[in-house]
């Protein structure tokens, strides 16, 4: 694992931060003692966040209006929503590549984030008014477990900080009713600058997330908010939802996605430990931010296959909606 990310576990700085932690805000109460109800991670989803998918749905929270588009991916999300409900989760935990932090891993501990999330490249598609609850107890537990594992972790408690569009996009597409509390994690951006950084860091964060979920007794569903191949157009059609202009960036990018998804479909997930880095090198994949590795590590790299619910391109980037169910 990279030297860049690590501090000795239980440092003076992290200990002081835990001592100053605020009490839990809105969110589900911790599960009672031993009983029939079982906590833990029940499922994980690769849940890409292209703002175009939210735009195409015309939800009341998003200001721009659309005539549709990207239906196959949106149908995949409809199936994701149906399955998510069947898992009866207490909380959604999301890792998103566009909440970028340069030092360590941050966890949103603001009880009720509210505001407008704007996609900086496509503000004409995504200006989304959000208002949701954070499971603060679980969020604080993730911070603590990350510190115990030797990670640099921080609790975001500043009211009014704008939530990034990748977090909002994945959460809306998975649960447009916004009736479940959330824990959101940042993406440390060091892999884009330091050659000695590795996805092993995300395995540590995933294991810490799992311990926090089990410790608090939550039934959790995880969302990895990233696309696959990430080469994209630098212009768009006059009508953004014109599907005549939508296709893969290149055959090589498409073929790389299909190679990875075939391994996903065959299983077990342990094969993806080698396949994900290869895919990143071949396709400039957004999984470089670590969201998918975090999800699978949190689930313990289960000996199961993933269920690919949909695949499609958005401005030429490859996007797959995939489910893994905990054994």
mmCIF file of N, CA and C in Angstrom, residues 69-188:
data_model
loop_
_atom_site.group_PDB
_atom_site.id
_atom_site.type_symbol
_atom_site.label_atom_id
_atom_site.label_comp_id
_atom_site.label_asym_id
_atom_site.label_seq_id
_atom_site.Cartn_x
_atom_site.Cartn_y
_atom_site.Cartn_z
ATOM 1 N N UNK A 69 -33.880 9.527 -23.342
ATOM 2 C CA UNK A 69 -32.561 9.069 -23.766
ATOM 3 C C UNK A 69 -31.936 8.083 -22.798
ATOM 4 N N UNK A 70 -30.953 7.307 -23.294
ATOM 5 C CA UNK A 70 -30.181 6.336 -22.495
ATOM 6 C C UNK A 70 -31.112 5.358 -21.761
ATOM 7 N N UNK A 71 -32.157 4.927 -22.480
ATOM 8 C CA UNK A 71 -33.192 4.130 -21.813
ATOM 9 C C UNK A 71 -32.675 2.811 -21.266
ATOM 10 N N UNK A 72 -31.794 2.120 -21.976
ATOM 11 C CA UNK A 72 -31.361 0.800 -21.508
ATOM 12 C C UNK A 72 -30.679 0.908 -20.151
ATOM 13 N N UNK A 73 -29.806 1.896 -19.987
ATOM 14 C CA UNK A 73 -29.183 2.098 -18.683
ATOM 15 C C UNK A 73 -30.225 2.467 -17.628
ATOM 16 N N UNK A 74 -31.184 3.299 -17.988
ATOM 17 C CA UNK A 74 -32.203 3.698 -17.013
ATOM 18 C C UNK A 74 -33.117 2.532 -16.651
ATOM 19 N N UNK A 75 -33.372 1.629 -17.613
ATOM 20 C CA UNK A 75 -34.128 0.422 -17.280
ATOM 21 C C UNK A 75 -33.330 -0.468 -16.329
ATOM 22 N N UNK A 76 -32.016 -0.515 -16.516
ATOM 23 C CA UNK A 76 -31.186 -1.266 -15.576
ATOM 24 C C UNK A 76 -31.294 -0.705 -14.172
ATOM 25 N N UNK A 77 -31.333 0.615 -14.064
ATOM 26 C CA UNK A 77 -31.503 1.229 -12.747
ATOM 27 C C UNK A 77 -32.893 0.948 -12.169
ATOM 28 N N UNK A 78 -33.908 0.858 -13.012
ATOM 29 C CA UNK A 78 -35.232 0.491 -12.502
ATOM 30 C C UNK A 78 -35.196 -0.893 -11.854
ATOM 31 N N UNK A 79 -34.476 -1.826 -12.483
ATOM 32 C CA UNK A 79 -34.348 -3.162 -11.890
ATOM 33 C C UNK A 79 -33.515 -3.108 -10.611
ATOM 34 N N UNK A 80 -32.457 -2.287 -10.596
ATOM 35 C CA UNK A 80 -31.665 -2.105 -9.379
ATOM 36 C C UNK A 80 -32.567 -1.652 -8.229
ATOM 37 N N UNK A 81 -33.434 -0.681 -8.483
ATOM 38 C CA UNK A 81 -34.307 -0.167 -7.432
ATOM 39 C C UNK A 81 -35.206 -1.257 -6.887
ATOM 40 N N UNK A 82 -35.750 -2.088 -7.789
ATOM 41 C CA UNK A 82 -36.630 -3.171 -7.333
ATOM 42 C C UNK A 82 -35.872 -4.137 -6.430
ATOM 43 N N UNK A 83 -34.665 -4.497 -6.828
ATOM 44 C CA UNK A 83 -33.870 -5.440 -6.040
ATOM 45 C C UNK A 83 -33.419 -4.807 -4.725
ATOM 46 N N UNK A 84 -33.032 -3.537 -4.779
ATOM 47 C CA UNK A 84 -32.594 -2.857 -3.569
ATOM 48 C C UNK A 84 -33.698 -2.899 -2.519
ATOM 49 N N UNK A 85 -34.921 -2.628 -2.912
ATOM 50 C CA UNK A 85 -36.040 -2.653 -1.961
ATOM 51 C C UNK A 85 -36.205 -4.037 -1.346
ATOM 52 N N UNK A 86 -35.997 -5.076 -2.146
ATOM 53 C CA UNK A 86 -36.150 -6.438 -1.633
ATOM 54 C C UNK A 86 -35.110 -6.763 -0.576
ATOM 55 N N UNK A 87 -33.960 -6.066 -0.592
ATOM 56 C CA UNK A 87 -32.925 -6.306 0.420
ATOM 57 C C UNK A 87 -33.245 -5.631 1.761
ATOM 58 N N UNK A 88 -34.206 -4.719 1.791
ATOM 59 C CA UNK A 88 -34.649 -4.027 3.014
ATOM 60 C C UNK A 88 -33.474 -3.400 3.784
ATOM 61 N N UNK A 89 -32.703 -2.542 3.128
ATOM 62 C CA UNK A 89 -31.558 -1.948 3.829
ATOM 63 C C UNK A 89 -31.976 -0.857 4.806
ATOM 64 N N UNK A 90 -31.117 -0.622 5.795
ATOM 65 C CA UNK A 90 -31.257 0.519 6.705
ATOM 66 C C UNK A 90 -30.568 1.761 6.152
ATOM 67 N N UNK A 91 -29.553 1.556 5.294
ATOM 68 C CA UNK A 91 -28.683 2.668 4.909
ATOM 69 C C UNK A 91 -28.043 2.348 3.567
ATOM 70 N N UNK A 92 -27.761 3.403 2.792
ATOM 71 C CA UNK A 92 -26.969 3.294 1.576
ATOM 72 C C UNK A 92 -25.601 3.932 1.836
ATOM 73 N N UNK A 93 -24.546 3.213 1.496
ATOM 74 C CA UNK A 93 -23.185 3.709 1.675
ATOM 75 C C UNK A 93 -22.571 3.847 0.289
ATOM 76 N N UNK A 94 -22.125 5.062 -0.054
ATOM 77 C CA UNK A 94 -21.679 5.340 -1.416
ATOM 78 C C UNK A 94 -20.254 5.877 -1.409
ATOM 79 N N UNK A 95 -19.451 5.383 -2.348
ATOM 80 C CA UNK A 95 -18.115 5.925 -2.595
ATOM 81 C C UNK A 95 -18.130 6.504 -4.002
ATOM 82 N N UNK A 96 -17.748 7.793 -4.127
ATOM 83 C CA UNK A 96 -17.887 8.490 -5.398
ATOM 84 C C UNK A 96 -16.577 9.133 -5.827
ATOM 85 N N UNK A 97 -16.236 9.038 -7.126
ATOM 86 C CA UNK A 97 -14.936 9.539 -7.583
ATOM 87 C C UNK A 97 -14.832 11.048 -7.720
ATOM 88 N N UNK A 98 -15.935 11.785 -7.596
ATOM 89 C CA UNK A 98 -15.849 13.238 -7.787
ATOM 90 C C UNK A 98 -15.966 14.032 -6.488
ATOM 91 N N UNK A 99 -16.037 13.364 -5.355
ATOM 92 C CA UNK A 99 -15.734 14.058 -4.097
ATOM 93 C C UNK A 99 -14.252 13.799 -3.883
ATOM 94 N N UNK A 100 -13.429 14.679 -4.407
ATOM 95 C CA UNK A 100 -11.989 14.453 -4.459
ATOM 96 C C UNK A 100 -11.321 15.078 -3.241
ATOM 97 N N UNK A 101 -10.562 14.286 -2.522
ATOM 98 C CA UNK A 101 -9.771 14.786 -1.396
ATOM 99 C C UNK A 101 -8.310 14.439 -1.639
ATOM 100 N N UNK A 102 -7.437 15.393 -1.392
ATOM 101 C CA UNK A 102 -6.025 15.203 -1.663
ATOM 102 C C UNK A 102 -5.291 14.559 -0.493
ATOM 103 N N UNK A 103 -5.831 14.671 0.704
ATOM 104 C CA UNK A 103 -5.213 14.068 1.886
ATOM 105 C C UNK A 103 -6.224 13.124 2.511
ATOM 106 N N UNK A 104 -6.002 11.844 2.367
ATOM 107 C CA UNK A 104 -6.802 10.854 3.060
ATOM 108 C C UNK A 104 -8.223 10.710 2.549
ATOM 109 N N UNK A 105 -9.032 10.064 3.381
ATOM 110 C CA UNK A 105 -10.402 9.686 3.053
ATOM 111 C C UNK A 105 -11.338 10.437 3.990
ATOM 112 N N UNK A 106 -12.337 11.088 3.422
ATOM 113 C CA UNK A 106 -13.275 11.869 4.214
ATOM 114 C C UNK A 106 -14.640 11.191 4.201
ATOM 115 N N UNK A 107 -15.388 11.364 5.293
ATOM 116 C CA UNK A 107 -16.719 10.795 5.432
ATOM 117 C C UNK A 107 -17.669 11.925 5.808
ATOM 118 N N UNK A 108 -18.774 12.040 5.080
ATOM 119 C CA UNK A 108 -19.747 13.098 5.349
ATOM 120 C C UNK A 108 -20.516 12.777 6.626
ATOM 121 N N UNK A 109 -20.345 13.603 7.649
ATOM 122 C CA UNK A 109 -21.024 13.422 8.937
ATOM 123 C C UNK A 109 -22.023 14.554 9.209
ATOM 124 N N UNK A 110 -22.383 15.329 8.182
ATOM 125 C CA UNK A 110 -23.398 16.376 8.327
ATOM 126 C C UNK A 110 -24.762 15.699 8.411
ATOM 127 N N UNK A 111 -25.569 15.959 9.442
ATOM 128 C CA UNK A 111 -26.829 15.220 9.615
ATOM 129 C C UNK A 111 -27.821 15.378 8.477
ATOM 130 N N UNK A 112 -27.936 16.580 7.910
ATOM 131 C CA UNK A 112 -28.964 16.816 6.883
ATOM 132 C C UNK A 112 -28.391 17.697 5.765
ATOM 133 N N UNK A 113 -27.610 17.105 4.855
ATOM 134 C CA UNK A 113 -27.079 17.901 3.751
ATOM 135 C C UNK A 113 -28.204 18.414 2.849
ATOM 136 N N UNK A 114 -28.158 19.690 2.530
ATOM 137 C CA UNK A 114 -29.152 20.314 1.657
ATOM 138 C C UNK A 114 -28.452 21.328 0.767
ATOM 139 N N UNK A 115 -28.901 21.441 -0.468
ATOM 140 C CA UNK A 115 -28.315 22.424 -1.364
ATOM 141 C C UNK A 115 -28.596 22.093 -2.809
ATOM 142 N N UNK A 116 -27.792 22.654 -3.696
ATOM 143 C CA UNK A 116 -27.896 22.410 -5.127
ATOM 144 C C UNK A 116 -26.560 21.862 -5.613
ATOM 145 N N UNK A 117 -26.589 20.697 -6.221
ATOM 146 C CA UNK A 117 -25.394 20.077 -6.782
ATOM 147 C C UNK A 117 -25.383 20.356 -8.286
ATOM 148 N N UNK A 118 -24.279 20.895 -8.775
ATOM 149 C CA UNK A 118 -24.164 21.275 -10.183
ATOM 150 C C UNK A 118 -23.004 20.519 -10.805
ATOM 151 N N UNK A 119 -23.252 19.901 -11.954
ATOM 152 C CA UNK A 119 -22.183 19.228 -12.683
ATOM 153 C C UNK A 119 -21.385 20.301 -13.420
ATOM 154 N N UNK A 120 -20.085 20.432 -13.157
ATOM 155 C CA UNK A 120 -19.346 21.580 -13.697
ATOM 156 C C UNK A 120 -19.182 21.567 -15.204
ATOM 157 N N UNK A 121 -19.165 20.398 -15.843
ATOM 158 C CA UNK A 121 -19.007 20.324 -17.293
ATOM 159 C C UNK A 121 -20.371 20.388 -17.990
ATOM 160 N N UNK A 122 -21.404 19.871 -17.325
ATOM 161 C CA UNK A 122 -22.735 19.843 -17.907
ATOM 162 C C UNK A 122 -23.749 20.556 -17.001
ATOM 163 N N UNK A 123 -23.517 21.830 -16.677
ATOM 164 C CA UNK A 123 -24.488 22.521 -15.822
ATOM 165 C C UNK A 123 -25.847 22.694 -16.481
ATOM 166 N N UNK A 124 -25.889 22.574 -17.822
ATOM 167 C CA UNK A 124 -27.169 22.669 -18.533
ATOM 168 C C UNK A 124 -27.974 21.372 -18.422
ATOM 169 N N UNK A 125 -27.358 20.322 -17.858
ATOM 170 C CA UNK A 125 -28.046 19.040 -17.670
ATOM 171 C C UNK A 125 -28.328 18.721 -16.210
ATOM 172 N N UNK A 126 -27.488 19.214 -15.307
ATOM 173 C CA UNK A 126 -27.573 18.748 -13.922
ATOM 174 C C UNK A 126 -27.420 19.917 -12.958
ATOM 175 N N UNK A 127 -28.550 20.388 -12.449
ATOM 176 C CA UNK A 127 -28.617 21.348 -11.343
ATOM 177 C C UNK A 127 -29.676 20.787 -10.392
ATOM 178 N N UNK A 128 -29.220 20.008 -9.443
ATOM 179 C CA UNK A 128 -30.088 19.120 -8.667
ATOM 180 C C UNK A 128 -30.213 19.621 -7.231
ATOM 181 N N UNK A 129 -31.456 19.805 -6.782
ATOM 182 C CA UNK A 129 -31.735 20.241 -5.417
ATOM 183 C C UNK A 129 -31.861 18.999 -4.518
ATOM 184 N N UNK A 130 -30.926 18.845 -3.582
ATOM 185 C CA UNK A 130 -30.904 17.653 -2.731
ATOM 186 C C UNK A 130 -31.203 18.014 -1.282
ATOM 187 N N UNK A 131 -31.737 17.048 -0.569
ATOM 188 C CA UNK A 131 -32.091 17.201 0.848
ATOM 189 C C UNK A 131 -32.222 15.791 1.403
ATOM 190 N N UNK A 132 -31.197 15.316 2.132
ATOM 191 C CA UNK A 132 -31.230 13.933 2.598
ATOM 192 C C UNK A 132 -30.650 13.824 3.999
ATOM 193 N N UNK A 133 -30.817 12.660 4.595
ATOM 194 C CA UNK A 133 -30.326 12.395 5.946
ATOM 195 C C UNK A 133 -29.049 11.562 5.897
ATOM 196 N N UNK A 134 -28.150 11.866 6.800
ATOM 197 C CA UNK A 134 -26.940 11.070 6.984
ATOM 198 C C UNK A 134 -27.104 10.178 8.214
ATOM 199 N N UNK A 135 -26.677 8.939 8.099
ATOM 200 C CA UNK A 135 -26.577 8.063 9.272
ATOM 201 C C UNK A 135 -25.263 8.433 9.969
ATOM 202 N N UNK A 136 -25.336 9.406 10.863
ATOM 203 C CA UNK A 136 -24.125 9.967 11.461
ATOM 204 C C UNK A 136 -23.408 8.927 12.320
ATOM 205 N N UNK A 137 -24.148 8.108 13.039
ATOM 206 C CA UNK A 137 -23.486 7.092 13.875
ATOM 207 C C UNK A 137 -22.624 6.175 13.023
ATOM 208 N N UNK A 138 -23.162 5.699 11.913
ATOM 209 C CA UNK A 138 -22.372 4.832 11.041
ATOM 210 C C UNK A 138 -21.229 5.600 10.401
ATOM 211 N N UNK A 139 -21.464 6.838 9.987
ATOM 212 C CA UNK A 139 -20.405 7.638 9.383
ATOM 213 C C UNK A 139 -19.234 7.817 10.342
ATOM 214 N N UNK A 140 -19.528 8.138 11.598
ATOM 215 C CA UNK A 140 -18.468 8.285 12.596
ATOM 216 C C UNK A 140 -17.738 6.957 12.813
ATOM 217 N N UNK A 141 -18.480 5.850 12.751
ATOM 218 C CA UNK A 141 -17.847 4.540 12.934
ATOM 219 C C UNK A 141 -16.893 4.232 11.795
ATOM 220 N N UNK A 142 -17.240 4.638 10.568
ATOM 221 C CA UNK A 142 -16.335 4.427 9.439
ATOM 222 C C UNK A 142 -15.038 5.210 9.644
ATOM 223 N N UNK A 143 -15.157 6.446 10.111
ATOM 224 C CA UNK A 143 -13.967 7.253 10.394
ATOM 225 C C UNK A 143 -13.086 6.541 11.422
ATOM 226 N N UNK A 144 -13.694 6.081 12.494
ATOM 227 C CA UNK A 144 -12.918 5.434 13.568
ATOM 228 C C UNK A 144 -12.255 4.151 13.086
ATOM 229 N N UNK A 145 -12.998 3.331 12.339
ATOM 230 C CA UNK A 145 -12.415 2.071 11.875
ATOM 231 C C UNK A 145 -11.309 2.332 10.855
ATOM 232 N N UNK A 146 -11.459 3.377 10.034
ATOM 233 C CA UNK A 146 -10.381 3.725 9.112
ATOM 234 C C UNK A 146 -9.125 4.130 9.842
ATOM 235 N N UNK A 147 -9.277 4.933 10.897
ATOM 236 C CA UNK A 147 -8.115 5.348 11.691
ATOM 237 C C UNK A 147 -7.442 4.153 12.338
ATOM 238 N N UNK A 148 -8.247 3.239 12.879
ATOM 239 C CA UNK A 148 -7.668 2.056 13.525
ATOM 240 C C UNK A 148 -6.887 1.203 12.537
ATOM 241 N N UNK A 149 -7.276 1.276 11.257
ATOM 242 C CA UNK A 149 -6.569 0.518 10.223
ATOM 243 C C UNK A 149 -5.334 1.252 9.716
ATOM 244 N N UNK A 150 -5.052 2.453 10.261
ATOM 245 C CA UNK A 150 -3.883 3.206 9.857
ATOM 246 C C UNK A 150 -4.105 4.162 8.719
ATOM 247 N N UNK A 151 -5.362 4.388 8.329
ATOM 248 C CA UNK A 151 -5.665 5.313 7.235
ATOM 249 C C UNK A 151 -5.802 6.738 7.762
ATOM 250 N N UNK A 152 -5.503 7.688 6.909
ATOM 251 C CA UNK A 152 -5.810 9.085 7.217
ATOM 252 C C UNK A 152 -7.287 9.280 6.900
ATOM 253 N N UNK A 153 -8.108 9.456 7.917
ATOM 254 C CA UNK A 153 -9.543 9.625 7.725
ATOM 255 C C UNK A 153 -10.011 10.880 8.455
ATOM 256 N N UNK A 154 -11.017 11.538 7.883
ATOM 257 C CA UNK A 154 -11.535 12.775 8.458
ATOM 258 C C UNK A 154 -13.051 12.779 8.370
ATOM 259 N N UNK A 155 -13.677 13.386 9.367
ATOM 260 C CA UNK A 155 -15.133 13.544 9.384
ATOM 261 C C UNK A 155 -15.477 14.945 8.891
ATOM 262 N N UNK A 156 -16.250 15.025 7.822
ATOM 263 C CA UNK A 156 -16.735 16.313 7.336
ATOM 264 C C UNK A 156 -17.956 16.708 8.157
ATOM 265 N N UNK A 157 -17.863 17.841 8.861
ATOM 266 C CA UNK A 157 -18.977 18.296 9.697
ATOM 267 C C UNK A 157 -19.405 19.719 9.352
ATOM 268 N N UNK A 158 -18.861 20.293 8.291
ATOM 269 C CA UNK A 158 -19.163 21.679 7.927
ATOM 270 C C UNK A 158 -20.503 21.754 7.195
ATOM 271 N N UNK A 159 -21.478 22.371 7.818
ATOM 272 C CA UNK A 159 -22.780 22.551 7.171
ATOM 273 C C UNK A 159 -22.619 23.402 5.916
ATOM 274 N N UNK A 160 -23.416 23.096 4.903
ATOM 275 C CA UNK A 160 -23.454 23.930 3.713
ATOM 276 C C UNK A 160 -22.442 23.586 2.648
ATOM 277 N N UNK A 161 -21.580 22.588 2.884
ATOM 278 C CA UNK A 161 -20.640 22.178 1.847
ATOM 279 C C UNK A 161 -21.414 21.447 0.751
ATOM 280 N N UNK A 162 -21.196 21.847 -0.495
ATOM 281 C CA UNK A 162 -21.953 21.266 -1.603
ATOM 282 C C UNK A 162 -21.567 19.801 -1.817
ATOM 283 N N UNK A 163 -22.557 18.935 -1.957
ATOM 284 C CA UNK A 163 -22.318 17.516 -2.224
ATOM 285 C C UNK A 163 -22.095 17.337 -3.724
ATOM 286 N N UNK A 164 -21.077 16.578 -4.081
ATOM 287 C CA UNK A 164 -20.688 16.412 -5.481
ATOM 288 C C UNK A 164 -21.754 15.673 -6.279
ATOM 289 N N UNK A 165 -21.723 15.865 -7.591
ATOM 290 C CA UNK A 165 -22.769 15.306 -8.450
ATOM 291 C C UNK A 165 -22.656 13.792 -8.605
ATOM 292 N N UNK A 166 -21.462 13.212 -8.431
ATOM 293 C CA UNK A 166 -21.345 11.756 -8.539
ATOM 294 C C UNK A 166 -22.037 11.064 -7.373
ATOM 295 N N UNK A 167 -21.920 11.639 -6.187
ATOM 296 C CA UNK A 167 -22.637 11.106 -5.029
ATOM 297 C C UNK A 167 -24.138 11.263 -5.224
ATOM 298 N N UNK A 168 -24.579 12.470 -5.593
ATOM 299 C CA UNK A 168 -26.009 12.724 -5.758
ATOM 300 C C UNK A 168 -26.577 11.891 -6.900
ATOM 301 N N UNK A 169 -25.860 11.806 -8.013
ATOM 302 C CA UNK A 169 -26.360 11.059 -9.154
ATOM 303 C C UNK A 169 -26.581 9.591 -8.841
ATOM 304 N N UNK A 170 -25.599 8.949 -8.217
ATOM 305 C CA UNK A 170 -25.749 7.533 -7.884
ATOM 306 C C UNK A 170 -26.877 7.324 -6.886
ATOM 307 N N UNK A 171 -26.977 8.195 -5.882
ATOM 308 C CA UNK A 171 -28.027 8.034 -4.875
ATOM 309 C C UNK A 171 -29.410 8.246 -5.474
ATOM 310 N N UNK A 172 -29.553 9.241 -6.343
ATOM 311 C CA UNK A 172 -30.864 9.442 -6.977
ATOM 312 C C UNK A 172 -31.238 8.245 -7.839
ATOM 313 N N UNK A 173 -30.307 7.788 -8.662
ATOM 314 C CA UNK A 173 -30.630 6.705 -9.589
ATOM 315 C C UNK A 173 -30.940 5.402 -8.855
ATOM 316 N N UNK A 174 -30.323 5.191 -7.696
ATOM 317 C CA UNK A 174 -30.597 3.990 -6.913
ATOM 318 C C UNK A 174 -31.845 4.125 -6.048
ATOM 319 N N UNK A 175 -32.135 5.338 -5.593
ATOM 320 C CA UNK A 175 -33.239 5.533 -4.643
ATOM 321 C C UNK A 175 -33.825 6.931 -4.816
ATOM 322 N N UNK A 176 -34.599 7.154 -5.881
ATOM 323 C CA UNK A 176 -35.125 8.501 -6.133
ATOM 324 C C UNK A 176 -36.094 9.001 -5.079
ATOM 325 N N UNK A 177 -36.592 8.108 -4.214
ATOM 326 C CA UNK A 177 -37.471 8.550 -3.120
ATOM 327 C C UNK A 177 -36.682 9.191 -1.977
ATOM 328 N N UNK A 178 -35.391 8.950 -1.896
ATOM 329 C CA UNK A 178 -34.532 9.532 -0.863
ATOM 330 C C UNK A 178 -35.082 9.268 0.547
ATOM 331 N N UNK A 179 -35.616 8.086 0.752
ATOM 332 C CA UNK A 179 -36.205 7.771 2.046
ATOM 333 C C UNK A 179 -35.313 6.876 2.903
ATOM 334 N N UNK A 180 -34.058 6.697 2.492
ATOM 335 C CA UNK A 180 -33.093 5.942 3.280
ATOM 336 C C UNK A 180 -31.939 6.853 3.660
ATOM 337 N N UNK A 181 -31.426 6.751 4.876
ATOM 338 C CA UNK A 181 -30.242 7.538 5.236
ATOM 339 C C UNK A 181 -29.021 7.075 4.465
ATOM 340 N N UNK A 182 -28.015 7.930 4.468
ATOM 341 C CA UNK A 182 -26.865 7.776 3.587
ATOM 342 C C UNK A 182 -25.582 7.941 4.388
ATOM 343 N N UNK A 183 -24.538 7.242 3.953
ATOM 344 C CA UNK A 183 -23.162 7.560 4.344
ATOM 345 C C UNK A 183 -22.377 7.703 3.046
ATOM 346 N N UNK A 184 -21.679 8.848 2.865
ATOM 347 C CA UNK A 184 -20.917 9.062 1.638
ATOM 348 C C UNK A 184 -19.439 9.251 1.958
ATOM 349 N N UNK A 185 -18.598 8.634 1.118
ATOM 350 C CA UNK A 185 -17.148 8.634 1.292
ATOM 351 C C UNK A 185 -16.485 9.322 0.110
ATOM 352 N N UNK A 186 -15.384 9.995 0.384
ATOM 353 C CA UNK A 186 -14.636 10.688 -0.663
ATOM 354 C C UNK A 186 -13.700 9.737 -1.392
ATOM 355 N N UNK A 187 -13.181 10.231 -2.524
ATOM 356 C CA UNK A 187 -12.161 9.506 -3.282
ATOM 357 C C UNK A 187 -10.840 10.240 -3.129
ATOM 358 N N UNK A 188 -9.871 9.582 -2.497
ATOM 359 C CA UNK A 188 -8.552 10.184 -2.400
ATOM 360 C C UNK A 188 -7.922 10.217 -3.788
#
